mmCIF file of C-alpha atoms in Angstrom:
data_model
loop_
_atom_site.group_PDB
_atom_site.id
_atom_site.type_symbol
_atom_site.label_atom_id
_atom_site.label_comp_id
_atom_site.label_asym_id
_atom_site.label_seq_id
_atom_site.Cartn_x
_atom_site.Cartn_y
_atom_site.Cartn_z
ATOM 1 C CA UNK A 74 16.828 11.942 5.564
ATOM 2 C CA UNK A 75 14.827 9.702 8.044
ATOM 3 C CA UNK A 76 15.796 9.170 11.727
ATOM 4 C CA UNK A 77 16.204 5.420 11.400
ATOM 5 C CA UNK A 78 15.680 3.865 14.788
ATOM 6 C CA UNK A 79 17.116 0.083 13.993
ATOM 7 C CA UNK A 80 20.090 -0.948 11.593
ATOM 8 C CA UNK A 81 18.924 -2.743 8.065
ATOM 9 C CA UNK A 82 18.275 -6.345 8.238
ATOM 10 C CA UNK A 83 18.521 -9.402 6.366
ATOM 11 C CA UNK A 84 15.217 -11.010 4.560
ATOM 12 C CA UNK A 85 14.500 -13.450 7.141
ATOM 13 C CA UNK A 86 15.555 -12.157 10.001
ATOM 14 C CA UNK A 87 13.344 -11.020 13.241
ATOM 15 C CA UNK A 88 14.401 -8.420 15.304
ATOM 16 C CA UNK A 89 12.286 -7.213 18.683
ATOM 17 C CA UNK A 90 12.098 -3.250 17.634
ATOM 18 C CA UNK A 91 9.791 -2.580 20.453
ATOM 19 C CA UNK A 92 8.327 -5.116 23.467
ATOM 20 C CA UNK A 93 6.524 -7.824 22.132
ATOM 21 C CA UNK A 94 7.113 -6.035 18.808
ATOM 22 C CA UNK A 95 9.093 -8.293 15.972
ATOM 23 C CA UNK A 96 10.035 -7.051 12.835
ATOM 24 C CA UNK A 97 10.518 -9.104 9.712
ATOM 25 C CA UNK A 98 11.622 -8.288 6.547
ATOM 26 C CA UNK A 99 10.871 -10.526 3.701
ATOM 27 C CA UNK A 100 11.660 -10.178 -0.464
ATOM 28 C CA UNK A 101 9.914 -8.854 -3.280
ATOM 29 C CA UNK A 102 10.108 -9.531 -7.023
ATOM 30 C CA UNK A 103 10.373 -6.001 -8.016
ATOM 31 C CA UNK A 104 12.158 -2.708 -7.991
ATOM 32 C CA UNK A 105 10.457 -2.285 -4.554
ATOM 33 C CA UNK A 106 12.282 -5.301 -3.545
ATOM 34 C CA UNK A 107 10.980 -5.855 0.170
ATOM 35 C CA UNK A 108 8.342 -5.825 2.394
ATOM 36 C CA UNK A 109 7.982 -5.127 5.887
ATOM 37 C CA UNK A 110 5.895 -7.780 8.578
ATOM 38 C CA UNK A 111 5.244 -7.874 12.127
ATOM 39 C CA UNK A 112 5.389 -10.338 14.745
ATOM 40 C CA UNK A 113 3.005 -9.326 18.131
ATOM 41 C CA UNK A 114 3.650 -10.999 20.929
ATOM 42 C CA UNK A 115 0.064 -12.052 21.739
ATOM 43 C CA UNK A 116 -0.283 -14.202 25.045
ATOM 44 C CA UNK A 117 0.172 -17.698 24.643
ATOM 45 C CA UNK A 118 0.455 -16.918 20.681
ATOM 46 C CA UNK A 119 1.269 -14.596 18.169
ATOM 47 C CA UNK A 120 -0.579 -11.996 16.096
ATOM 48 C CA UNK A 121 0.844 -11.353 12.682
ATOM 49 C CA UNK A 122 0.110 -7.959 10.837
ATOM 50 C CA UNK A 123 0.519 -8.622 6.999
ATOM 51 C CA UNK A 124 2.221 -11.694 5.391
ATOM 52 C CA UNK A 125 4.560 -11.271 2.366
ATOM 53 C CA UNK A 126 3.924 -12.002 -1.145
ATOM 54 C CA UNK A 127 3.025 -15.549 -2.041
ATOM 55 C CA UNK A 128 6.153 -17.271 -3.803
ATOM 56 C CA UNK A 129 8.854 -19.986 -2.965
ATOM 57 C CA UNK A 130 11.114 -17.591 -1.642
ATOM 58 C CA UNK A 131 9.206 -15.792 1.043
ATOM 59 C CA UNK A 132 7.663 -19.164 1.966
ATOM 60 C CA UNK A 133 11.216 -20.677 2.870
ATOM 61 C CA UNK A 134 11.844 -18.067 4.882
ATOM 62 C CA UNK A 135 8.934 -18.410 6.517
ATOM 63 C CA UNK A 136 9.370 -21.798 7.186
ATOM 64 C CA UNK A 137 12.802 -21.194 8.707
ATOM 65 C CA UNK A 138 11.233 -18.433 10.587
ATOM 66 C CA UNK A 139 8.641 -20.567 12.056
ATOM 67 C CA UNK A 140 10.465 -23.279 12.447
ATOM 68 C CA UNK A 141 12.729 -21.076 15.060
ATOM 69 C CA UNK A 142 9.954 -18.840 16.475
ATOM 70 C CA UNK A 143 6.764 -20.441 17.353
ATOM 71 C CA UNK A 144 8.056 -22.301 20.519
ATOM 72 C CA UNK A 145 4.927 -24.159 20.930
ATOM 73 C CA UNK A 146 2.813 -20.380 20.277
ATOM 74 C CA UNK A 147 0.968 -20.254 17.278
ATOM 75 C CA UNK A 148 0.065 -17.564 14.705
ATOM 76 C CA UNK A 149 -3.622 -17.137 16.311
ATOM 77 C CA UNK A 150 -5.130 -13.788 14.527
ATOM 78 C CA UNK A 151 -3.237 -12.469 10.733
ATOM 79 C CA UNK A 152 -3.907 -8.628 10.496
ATOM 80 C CA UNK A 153 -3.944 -7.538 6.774
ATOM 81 C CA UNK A 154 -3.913 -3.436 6.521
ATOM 82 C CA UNK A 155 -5.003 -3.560 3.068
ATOM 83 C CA UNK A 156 -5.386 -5.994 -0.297
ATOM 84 C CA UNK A 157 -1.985 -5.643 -2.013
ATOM 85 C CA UNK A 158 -0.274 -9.167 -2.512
ATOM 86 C CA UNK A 159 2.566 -8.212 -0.962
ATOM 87 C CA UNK A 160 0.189 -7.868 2.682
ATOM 88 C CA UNK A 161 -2.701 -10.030 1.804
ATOM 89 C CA UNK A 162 -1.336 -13.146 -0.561
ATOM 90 C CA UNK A 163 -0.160 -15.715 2.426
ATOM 91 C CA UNK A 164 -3.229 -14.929 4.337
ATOM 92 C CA UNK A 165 -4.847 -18.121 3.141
ATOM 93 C CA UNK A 166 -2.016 -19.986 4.222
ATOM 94 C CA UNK A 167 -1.818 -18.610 7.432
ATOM 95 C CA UNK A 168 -5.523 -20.047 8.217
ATOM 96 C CA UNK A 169 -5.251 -23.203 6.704
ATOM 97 C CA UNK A 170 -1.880 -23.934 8.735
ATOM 98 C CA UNK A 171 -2.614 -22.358 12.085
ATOM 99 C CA UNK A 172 -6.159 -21.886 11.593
ATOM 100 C CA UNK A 173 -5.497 -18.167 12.340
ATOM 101 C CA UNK A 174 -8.503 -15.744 12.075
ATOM 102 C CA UNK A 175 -8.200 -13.132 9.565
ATOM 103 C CA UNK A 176 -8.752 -9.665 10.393
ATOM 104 C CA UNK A 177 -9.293 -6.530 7.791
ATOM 105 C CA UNK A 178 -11.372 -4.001 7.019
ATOM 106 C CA UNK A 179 -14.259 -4.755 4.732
ATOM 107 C CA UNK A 180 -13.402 -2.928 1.586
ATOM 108 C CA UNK A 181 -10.214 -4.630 1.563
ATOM 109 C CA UNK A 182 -11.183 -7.947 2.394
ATOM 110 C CA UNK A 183 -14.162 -7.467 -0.255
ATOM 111 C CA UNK A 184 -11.159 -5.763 -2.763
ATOM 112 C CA UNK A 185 -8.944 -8.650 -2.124
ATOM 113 C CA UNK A 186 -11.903 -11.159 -3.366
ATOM 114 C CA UNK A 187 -13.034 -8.955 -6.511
ATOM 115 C CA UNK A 188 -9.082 -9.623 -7.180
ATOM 116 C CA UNK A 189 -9.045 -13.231 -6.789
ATOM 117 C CA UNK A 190 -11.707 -14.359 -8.654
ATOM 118 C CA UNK A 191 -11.467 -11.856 -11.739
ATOM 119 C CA UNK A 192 -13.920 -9.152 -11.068
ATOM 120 C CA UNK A 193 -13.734 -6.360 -12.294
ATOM 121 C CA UNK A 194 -10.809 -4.522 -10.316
ATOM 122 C CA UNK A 195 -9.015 -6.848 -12.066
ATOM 123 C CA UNK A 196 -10.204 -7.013 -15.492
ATOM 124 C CA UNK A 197 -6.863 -6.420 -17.129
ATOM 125 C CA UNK A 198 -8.581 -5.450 -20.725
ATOM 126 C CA UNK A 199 -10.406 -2.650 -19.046
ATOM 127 C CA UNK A 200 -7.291 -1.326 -16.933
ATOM 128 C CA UNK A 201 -5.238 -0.801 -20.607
ATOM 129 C CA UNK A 202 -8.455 0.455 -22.454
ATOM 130 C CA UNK A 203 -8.633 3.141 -19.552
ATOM 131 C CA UNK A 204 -4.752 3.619 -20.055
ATOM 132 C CA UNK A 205 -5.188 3.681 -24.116
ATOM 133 C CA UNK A 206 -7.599 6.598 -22.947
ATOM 134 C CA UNK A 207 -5.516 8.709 -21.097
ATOM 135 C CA UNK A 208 -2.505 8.474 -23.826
ATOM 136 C CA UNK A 209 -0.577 5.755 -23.004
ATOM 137 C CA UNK A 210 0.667 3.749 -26.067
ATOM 138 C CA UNK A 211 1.189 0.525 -27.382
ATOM 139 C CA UNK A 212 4.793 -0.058 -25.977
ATOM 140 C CA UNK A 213 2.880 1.148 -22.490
ATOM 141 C CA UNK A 214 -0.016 -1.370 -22.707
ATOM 142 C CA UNK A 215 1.837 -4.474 -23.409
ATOM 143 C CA UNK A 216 5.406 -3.588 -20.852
ATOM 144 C CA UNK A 217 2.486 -3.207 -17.902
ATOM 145 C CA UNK A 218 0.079 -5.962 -19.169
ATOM 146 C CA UNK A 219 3.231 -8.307 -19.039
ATOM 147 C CA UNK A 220 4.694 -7.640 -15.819
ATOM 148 C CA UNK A 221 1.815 -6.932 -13.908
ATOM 149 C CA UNK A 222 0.710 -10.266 -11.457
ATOM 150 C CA UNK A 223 -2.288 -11.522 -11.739
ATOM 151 C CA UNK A 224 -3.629 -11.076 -8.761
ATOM 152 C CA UNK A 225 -6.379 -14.148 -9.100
ATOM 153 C CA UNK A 226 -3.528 -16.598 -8.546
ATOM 154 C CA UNK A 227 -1.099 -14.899 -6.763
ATOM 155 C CA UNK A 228 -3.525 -13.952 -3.901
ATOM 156 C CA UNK A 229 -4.321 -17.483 -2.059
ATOM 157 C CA UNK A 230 -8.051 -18.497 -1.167
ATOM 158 C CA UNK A 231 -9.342 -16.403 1.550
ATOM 159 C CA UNK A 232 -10.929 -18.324 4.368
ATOM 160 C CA UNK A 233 -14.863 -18.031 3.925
ATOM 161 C CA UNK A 234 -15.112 -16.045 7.214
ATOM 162 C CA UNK A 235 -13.222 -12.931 8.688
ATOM 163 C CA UNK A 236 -13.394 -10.339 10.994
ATOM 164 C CA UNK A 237 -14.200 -6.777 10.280
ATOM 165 C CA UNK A 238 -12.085 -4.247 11.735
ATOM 166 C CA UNK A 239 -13.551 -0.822 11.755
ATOM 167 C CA UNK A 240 -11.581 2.743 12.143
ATOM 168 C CA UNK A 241 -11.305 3.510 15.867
ATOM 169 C CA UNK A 242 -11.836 -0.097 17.377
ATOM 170 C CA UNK A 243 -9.608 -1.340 19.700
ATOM 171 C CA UNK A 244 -7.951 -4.596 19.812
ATOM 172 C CA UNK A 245 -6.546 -6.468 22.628
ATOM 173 C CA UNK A 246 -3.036 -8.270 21.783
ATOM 174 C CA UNK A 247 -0.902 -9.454 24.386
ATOM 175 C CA UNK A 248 -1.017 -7.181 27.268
ATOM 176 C CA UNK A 249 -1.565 -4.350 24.787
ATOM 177 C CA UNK A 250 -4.244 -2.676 23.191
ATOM 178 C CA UNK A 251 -4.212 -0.887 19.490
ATOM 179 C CA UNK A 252 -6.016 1.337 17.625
ATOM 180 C CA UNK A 253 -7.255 1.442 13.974
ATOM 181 C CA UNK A 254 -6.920 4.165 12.105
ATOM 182 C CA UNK A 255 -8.290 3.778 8.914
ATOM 183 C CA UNK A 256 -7.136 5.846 5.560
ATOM 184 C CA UNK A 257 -7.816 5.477 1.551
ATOM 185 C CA UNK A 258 -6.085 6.699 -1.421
ATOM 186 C CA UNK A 259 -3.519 4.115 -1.828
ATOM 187 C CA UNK A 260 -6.122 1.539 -1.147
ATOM 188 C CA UNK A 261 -9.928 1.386 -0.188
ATOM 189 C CA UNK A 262 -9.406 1.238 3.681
ATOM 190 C CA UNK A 263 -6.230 0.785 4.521
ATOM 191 C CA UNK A 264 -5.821 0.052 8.204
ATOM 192 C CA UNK A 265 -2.903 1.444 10.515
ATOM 193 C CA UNK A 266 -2.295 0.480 14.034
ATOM 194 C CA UNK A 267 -1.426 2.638 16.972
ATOM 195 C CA UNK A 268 -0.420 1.466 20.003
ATOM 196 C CA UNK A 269 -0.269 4.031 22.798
ATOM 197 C CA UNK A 270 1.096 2.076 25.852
ATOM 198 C CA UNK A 271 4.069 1.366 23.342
ATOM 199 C CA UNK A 272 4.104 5.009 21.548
ATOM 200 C CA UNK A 273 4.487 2.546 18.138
ATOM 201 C CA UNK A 274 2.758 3.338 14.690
ATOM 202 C CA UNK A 275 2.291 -0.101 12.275
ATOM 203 C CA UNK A 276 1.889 2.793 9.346
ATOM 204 C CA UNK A 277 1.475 0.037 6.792
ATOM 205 C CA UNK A 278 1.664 1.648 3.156
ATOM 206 C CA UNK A 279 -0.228 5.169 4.010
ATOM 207 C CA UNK A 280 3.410 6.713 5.900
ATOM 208 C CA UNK A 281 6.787 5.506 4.072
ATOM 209 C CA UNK A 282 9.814 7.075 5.229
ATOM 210 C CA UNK A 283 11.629 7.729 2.307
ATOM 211 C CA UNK A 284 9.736 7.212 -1.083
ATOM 212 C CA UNK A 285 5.821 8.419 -1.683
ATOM 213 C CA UNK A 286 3.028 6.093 -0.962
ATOM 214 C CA UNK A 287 1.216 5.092 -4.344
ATOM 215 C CA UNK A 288 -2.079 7.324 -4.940
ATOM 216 C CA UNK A 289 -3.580 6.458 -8.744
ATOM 217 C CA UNK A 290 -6.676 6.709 -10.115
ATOM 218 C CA UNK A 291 -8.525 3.239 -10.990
ATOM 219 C CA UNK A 292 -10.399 2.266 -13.998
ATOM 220 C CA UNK A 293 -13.232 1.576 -11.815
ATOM 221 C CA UNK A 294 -13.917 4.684 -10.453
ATOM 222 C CA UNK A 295 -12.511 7.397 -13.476
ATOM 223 C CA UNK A 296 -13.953 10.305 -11.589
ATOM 224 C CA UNK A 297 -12.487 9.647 -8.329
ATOM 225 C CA UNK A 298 -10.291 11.764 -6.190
ATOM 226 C CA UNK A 299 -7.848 9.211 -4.674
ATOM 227 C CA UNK A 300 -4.826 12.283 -3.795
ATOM 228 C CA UNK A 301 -7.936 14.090 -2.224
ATOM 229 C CA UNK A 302 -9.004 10.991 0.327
ATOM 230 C CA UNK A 303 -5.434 10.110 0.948
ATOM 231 C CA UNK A 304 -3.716 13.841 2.184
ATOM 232 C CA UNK A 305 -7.245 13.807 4.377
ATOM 233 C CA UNK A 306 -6.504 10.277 5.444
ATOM 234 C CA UNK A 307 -2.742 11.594 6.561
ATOM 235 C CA UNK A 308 -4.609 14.325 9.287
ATOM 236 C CA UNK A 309 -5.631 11.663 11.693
ATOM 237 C CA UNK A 310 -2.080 10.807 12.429
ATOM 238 C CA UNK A 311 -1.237 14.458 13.445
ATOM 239 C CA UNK A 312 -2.980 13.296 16.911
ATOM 240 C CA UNK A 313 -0.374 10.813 17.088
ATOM 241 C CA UNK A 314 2.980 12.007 19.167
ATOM 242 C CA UNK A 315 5.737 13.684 17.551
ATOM 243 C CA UNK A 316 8.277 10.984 19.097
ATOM 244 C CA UNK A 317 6.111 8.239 18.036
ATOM 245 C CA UNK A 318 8.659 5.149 16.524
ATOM 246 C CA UNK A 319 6.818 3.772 13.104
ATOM 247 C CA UNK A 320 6.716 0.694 11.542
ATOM 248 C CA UNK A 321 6.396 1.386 7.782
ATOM 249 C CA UNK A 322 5.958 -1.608 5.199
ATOM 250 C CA UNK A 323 8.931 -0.340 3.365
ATOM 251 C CA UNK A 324 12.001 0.296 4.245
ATOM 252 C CA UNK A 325 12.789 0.870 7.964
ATOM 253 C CA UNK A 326 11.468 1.585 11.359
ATOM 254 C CA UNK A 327 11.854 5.250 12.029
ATOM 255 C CA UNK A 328 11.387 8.742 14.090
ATOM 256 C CA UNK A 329 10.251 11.725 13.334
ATOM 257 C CA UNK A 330 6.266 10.815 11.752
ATOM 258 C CA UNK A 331 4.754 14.936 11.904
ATOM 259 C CA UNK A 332 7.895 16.027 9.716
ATOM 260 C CA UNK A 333 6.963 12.727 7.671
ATOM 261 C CA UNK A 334 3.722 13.969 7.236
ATOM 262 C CA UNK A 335 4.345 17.730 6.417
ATOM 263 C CA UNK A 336 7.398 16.354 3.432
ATOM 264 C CA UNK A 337 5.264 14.398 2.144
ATOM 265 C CA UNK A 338 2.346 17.375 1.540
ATOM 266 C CA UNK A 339 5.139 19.474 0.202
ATOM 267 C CA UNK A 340 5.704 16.823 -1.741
ATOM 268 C CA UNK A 341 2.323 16.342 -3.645
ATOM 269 C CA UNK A 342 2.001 20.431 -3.568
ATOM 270 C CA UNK A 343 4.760 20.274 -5.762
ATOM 271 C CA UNK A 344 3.231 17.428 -8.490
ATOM 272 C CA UNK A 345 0.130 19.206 -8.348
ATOM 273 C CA UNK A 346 2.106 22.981 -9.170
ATOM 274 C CA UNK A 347 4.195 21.149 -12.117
ATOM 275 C CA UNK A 348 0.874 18.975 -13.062
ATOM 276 C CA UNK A 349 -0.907 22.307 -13.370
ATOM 277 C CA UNK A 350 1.697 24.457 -14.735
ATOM 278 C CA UNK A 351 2.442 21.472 -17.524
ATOM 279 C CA UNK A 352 -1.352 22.430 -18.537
ATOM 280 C CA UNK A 353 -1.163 25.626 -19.776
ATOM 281 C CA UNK A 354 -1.529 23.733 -23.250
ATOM 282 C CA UNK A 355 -3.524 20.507 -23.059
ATOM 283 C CA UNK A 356 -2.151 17.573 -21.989
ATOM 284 C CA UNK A 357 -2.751 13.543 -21.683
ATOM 285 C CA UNK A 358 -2.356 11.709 -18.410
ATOM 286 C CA UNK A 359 0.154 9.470 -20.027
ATOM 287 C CA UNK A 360 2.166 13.607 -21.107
ATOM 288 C CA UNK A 361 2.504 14.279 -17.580
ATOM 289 C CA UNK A 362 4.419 11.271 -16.475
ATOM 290 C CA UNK A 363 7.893 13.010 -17.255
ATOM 291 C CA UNK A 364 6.636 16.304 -15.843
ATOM 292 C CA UNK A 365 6.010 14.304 -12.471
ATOM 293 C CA UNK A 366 8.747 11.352 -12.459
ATOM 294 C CA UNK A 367 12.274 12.832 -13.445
ATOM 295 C CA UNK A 368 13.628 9.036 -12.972
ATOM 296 C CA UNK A 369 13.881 6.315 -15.346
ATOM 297 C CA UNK A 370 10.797 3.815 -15.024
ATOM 298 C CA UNK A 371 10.549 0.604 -16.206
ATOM 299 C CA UNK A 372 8.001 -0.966 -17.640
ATOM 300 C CA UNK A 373 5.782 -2.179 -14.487
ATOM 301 C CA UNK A 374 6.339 1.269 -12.859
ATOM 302 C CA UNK A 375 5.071 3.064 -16.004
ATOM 303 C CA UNK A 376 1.551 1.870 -15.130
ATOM 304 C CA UNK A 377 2.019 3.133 -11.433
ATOM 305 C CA UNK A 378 3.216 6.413 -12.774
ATOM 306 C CA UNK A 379 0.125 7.072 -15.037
ATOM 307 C CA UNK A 380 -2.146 5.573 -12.338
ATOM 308 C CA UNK A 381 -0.319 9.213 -9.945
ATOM 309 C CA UNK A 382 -0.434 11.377 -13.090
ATOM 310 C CA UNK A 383 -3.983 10.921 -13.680
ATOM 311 C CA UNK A 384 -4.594 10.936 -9.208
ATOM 312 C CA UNK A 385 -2.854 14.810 -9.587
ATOM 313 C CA UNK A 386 -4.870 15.891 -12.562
ATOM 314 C CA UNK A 387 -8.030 14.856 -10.794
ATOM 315 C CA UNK A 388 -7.278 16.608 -7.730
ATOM 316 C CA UNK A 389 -6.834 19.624 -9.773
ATOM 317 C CA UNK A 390 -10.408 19.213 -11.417
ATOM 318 C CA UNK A 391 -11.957 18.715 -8.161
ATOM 319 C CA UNK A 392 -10.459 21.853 -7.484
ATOM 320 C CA UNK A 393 -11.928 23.826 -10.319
ATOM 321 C CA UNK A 394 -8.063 24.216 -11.594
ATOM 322 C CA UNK A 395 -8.464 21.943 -14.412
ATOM 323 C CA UNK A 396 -10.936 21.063 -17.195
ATOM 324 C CA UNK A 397 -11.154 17.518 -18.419
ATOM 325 C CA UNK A 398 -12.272 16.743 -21.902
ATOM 326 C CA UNK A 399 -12.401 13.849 -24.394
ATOM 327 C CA UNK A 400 -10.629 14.992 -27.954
ATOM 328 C CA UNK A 401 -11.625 13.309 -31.155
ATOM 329 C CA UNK A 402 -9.067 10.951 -31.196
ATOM 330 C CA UNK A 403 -10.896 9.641 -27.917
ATOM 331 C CA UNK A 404 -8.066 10.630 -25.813
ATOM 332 C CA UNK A 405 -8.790 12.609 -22.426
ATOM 333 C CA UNK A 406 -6.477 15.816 -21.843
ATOM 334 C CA UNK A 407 -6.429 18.020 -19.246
ATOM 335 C CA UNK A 408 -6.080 21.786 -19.531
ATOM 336 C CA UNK A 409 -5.674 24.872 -17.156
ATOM 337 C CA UNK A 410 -9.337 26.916 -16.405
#
């Protein structure tokens, strides 16, 4: 189990995990039912990295939070590490309140505008036509297309102008400084934060403590390797300390990031040994979900679940392991070389 460093907390409620560090916990309407923000002390203000999802409830307890915490300091600079809504929905908000600058990398502040306004990340007929494709049925396509949120109003407008953070830079906050680290996989370029005066990790979505970080294939890029980029993307925090303390977006702060990091390889050797020993015979994307997930999923996790099936198989092509080919019912199955 993970070396929690700090007790579980209350959505709401901020609690200094490190100096000048805040941690905030705030709801989610799903099975993953929270999300992790942070609160930098940041001279006569406050840097915020990532902002919650945009609905009533998280903005009441913002407004409680703010109403308690700004002191006269306002939210100067918002942080997003990558496009999800949970991270990058409020962002809008954020500027048009405080007039905070917004700062992300540019694939994710480009990703979070394709969302927004409809383009093709989010073109929800080509997502289930991609699905249909890769064997998921009927019952698959509607459960996901009706409980997935669409993204072009849930994500608030972004303000016209942002600034581009860009792996390895340095930012000044407080008395501080902290480091990018940029990774992909999960998302385009995700953005971590390391701060070496404090020996804290902001880990965002690339290093959870408990569950795996979400690595599918997109319809937009078919022939991708997203498992590939992201296990490459995990590397550049072996430089980091062993006795670093990081702040994950889910669940808690915690010790112990290197044995973090060699679990969770174990863990994808593993998908990719049952992926390619479910193969022997060939087999749909949509086949290998209960080869990979022994759990129950509901119906907004299914798509999730195909989205890692189909991120294993690839890996497994890339590595001349598996062949991919389109039958004549138009369905692509993979099979062992």
């Amino acid at each position: 189990p993970p070396a929690y460093a700090v007790p579980r907390q209350e959505y709401g409620a901020v609690r200094e995990v490190a100096p000048g560090v805040h941690w905030l916990h705030m709801p989610l309407p799903f099975a993953l039912n929270h999300v992790n923000l942070w609160l930098l002390e940041d001279g006569d203000g406050w840097t915020l990295v990532d902002t919650g999802y945009n609905n009533d409830d998280t903005r009441g307890h913002w407004d409680a939070v703010l109403a308690g915490l700004l002191d006269g300091r306002t939210i100067r600079r918002v942080i997003v590490t990558h496009f999800h809504p949970d991270h990058v929905s409020l962002a809008g908000w954020f500027a048009d309140r405080f007039g905070a600058a917004i700062w992300m990398t540019y694939s994710e502040w480009m990703q979070a505008q394709l969302n927004r306004h409809g383009g093709p990340t989010a073109d929800m007929d080509a997502r289930m036509r991609f699905y249909r494709a890769n064997g998921m049925g009927e019952d698959g396509v509607d459960g996901y297309r009706n409980t997935r949120p669409d993204f072009s109003r849930i994500i608030l407008p972004l303000p016209v102008a942002f600034h581009r953070m860009m792996d390895g830079d340095a930012i000044a906050i407080g008395a501080n400084e902290w480091r990018v680290i940029t990774g992909a996989g999960h998302s385009p370029e995700h953005a971590a934060l390391w701060c070496p005066a404090l020996n804290v990790l902001i880990s965002g979505d690339q290093v959870l403590p408990r569950i795996s970080t979400n690595i599918s294939l997109q319809c937009n890029e078919p022939d991708g390797d997203p498992l590939r980029l992201y296990l490459a993307s995990l590397e550049k925090f072996r430089r980091l300390p062993i006795d670093a303390l990081v702040l994950p977006s889910h669940d808690r702060p915690f010790h112990g990031l290197h044995d973090r990091l060699d679990a969770l390889g174990e863990h994808h050797d593993e998908r990719l040994a049952a992926a390619l020993g479910a193969c022997a015979e060939p087999r749909s994307a949509a086949e290998l979900i209960p080869v990979l997930f022994r759990r129950k999923l509901d119906r907004h996790q299914f798509g999730f679940a195909i989205g890692e099936a189909l991120a294993h198989a690839q890996y497994l092509v890339g590595d001349g392991r598996l062949t991919r080919e389109q039958d004549a019912d138009g369905v692509f199955r993979y099979c062992r070389t």
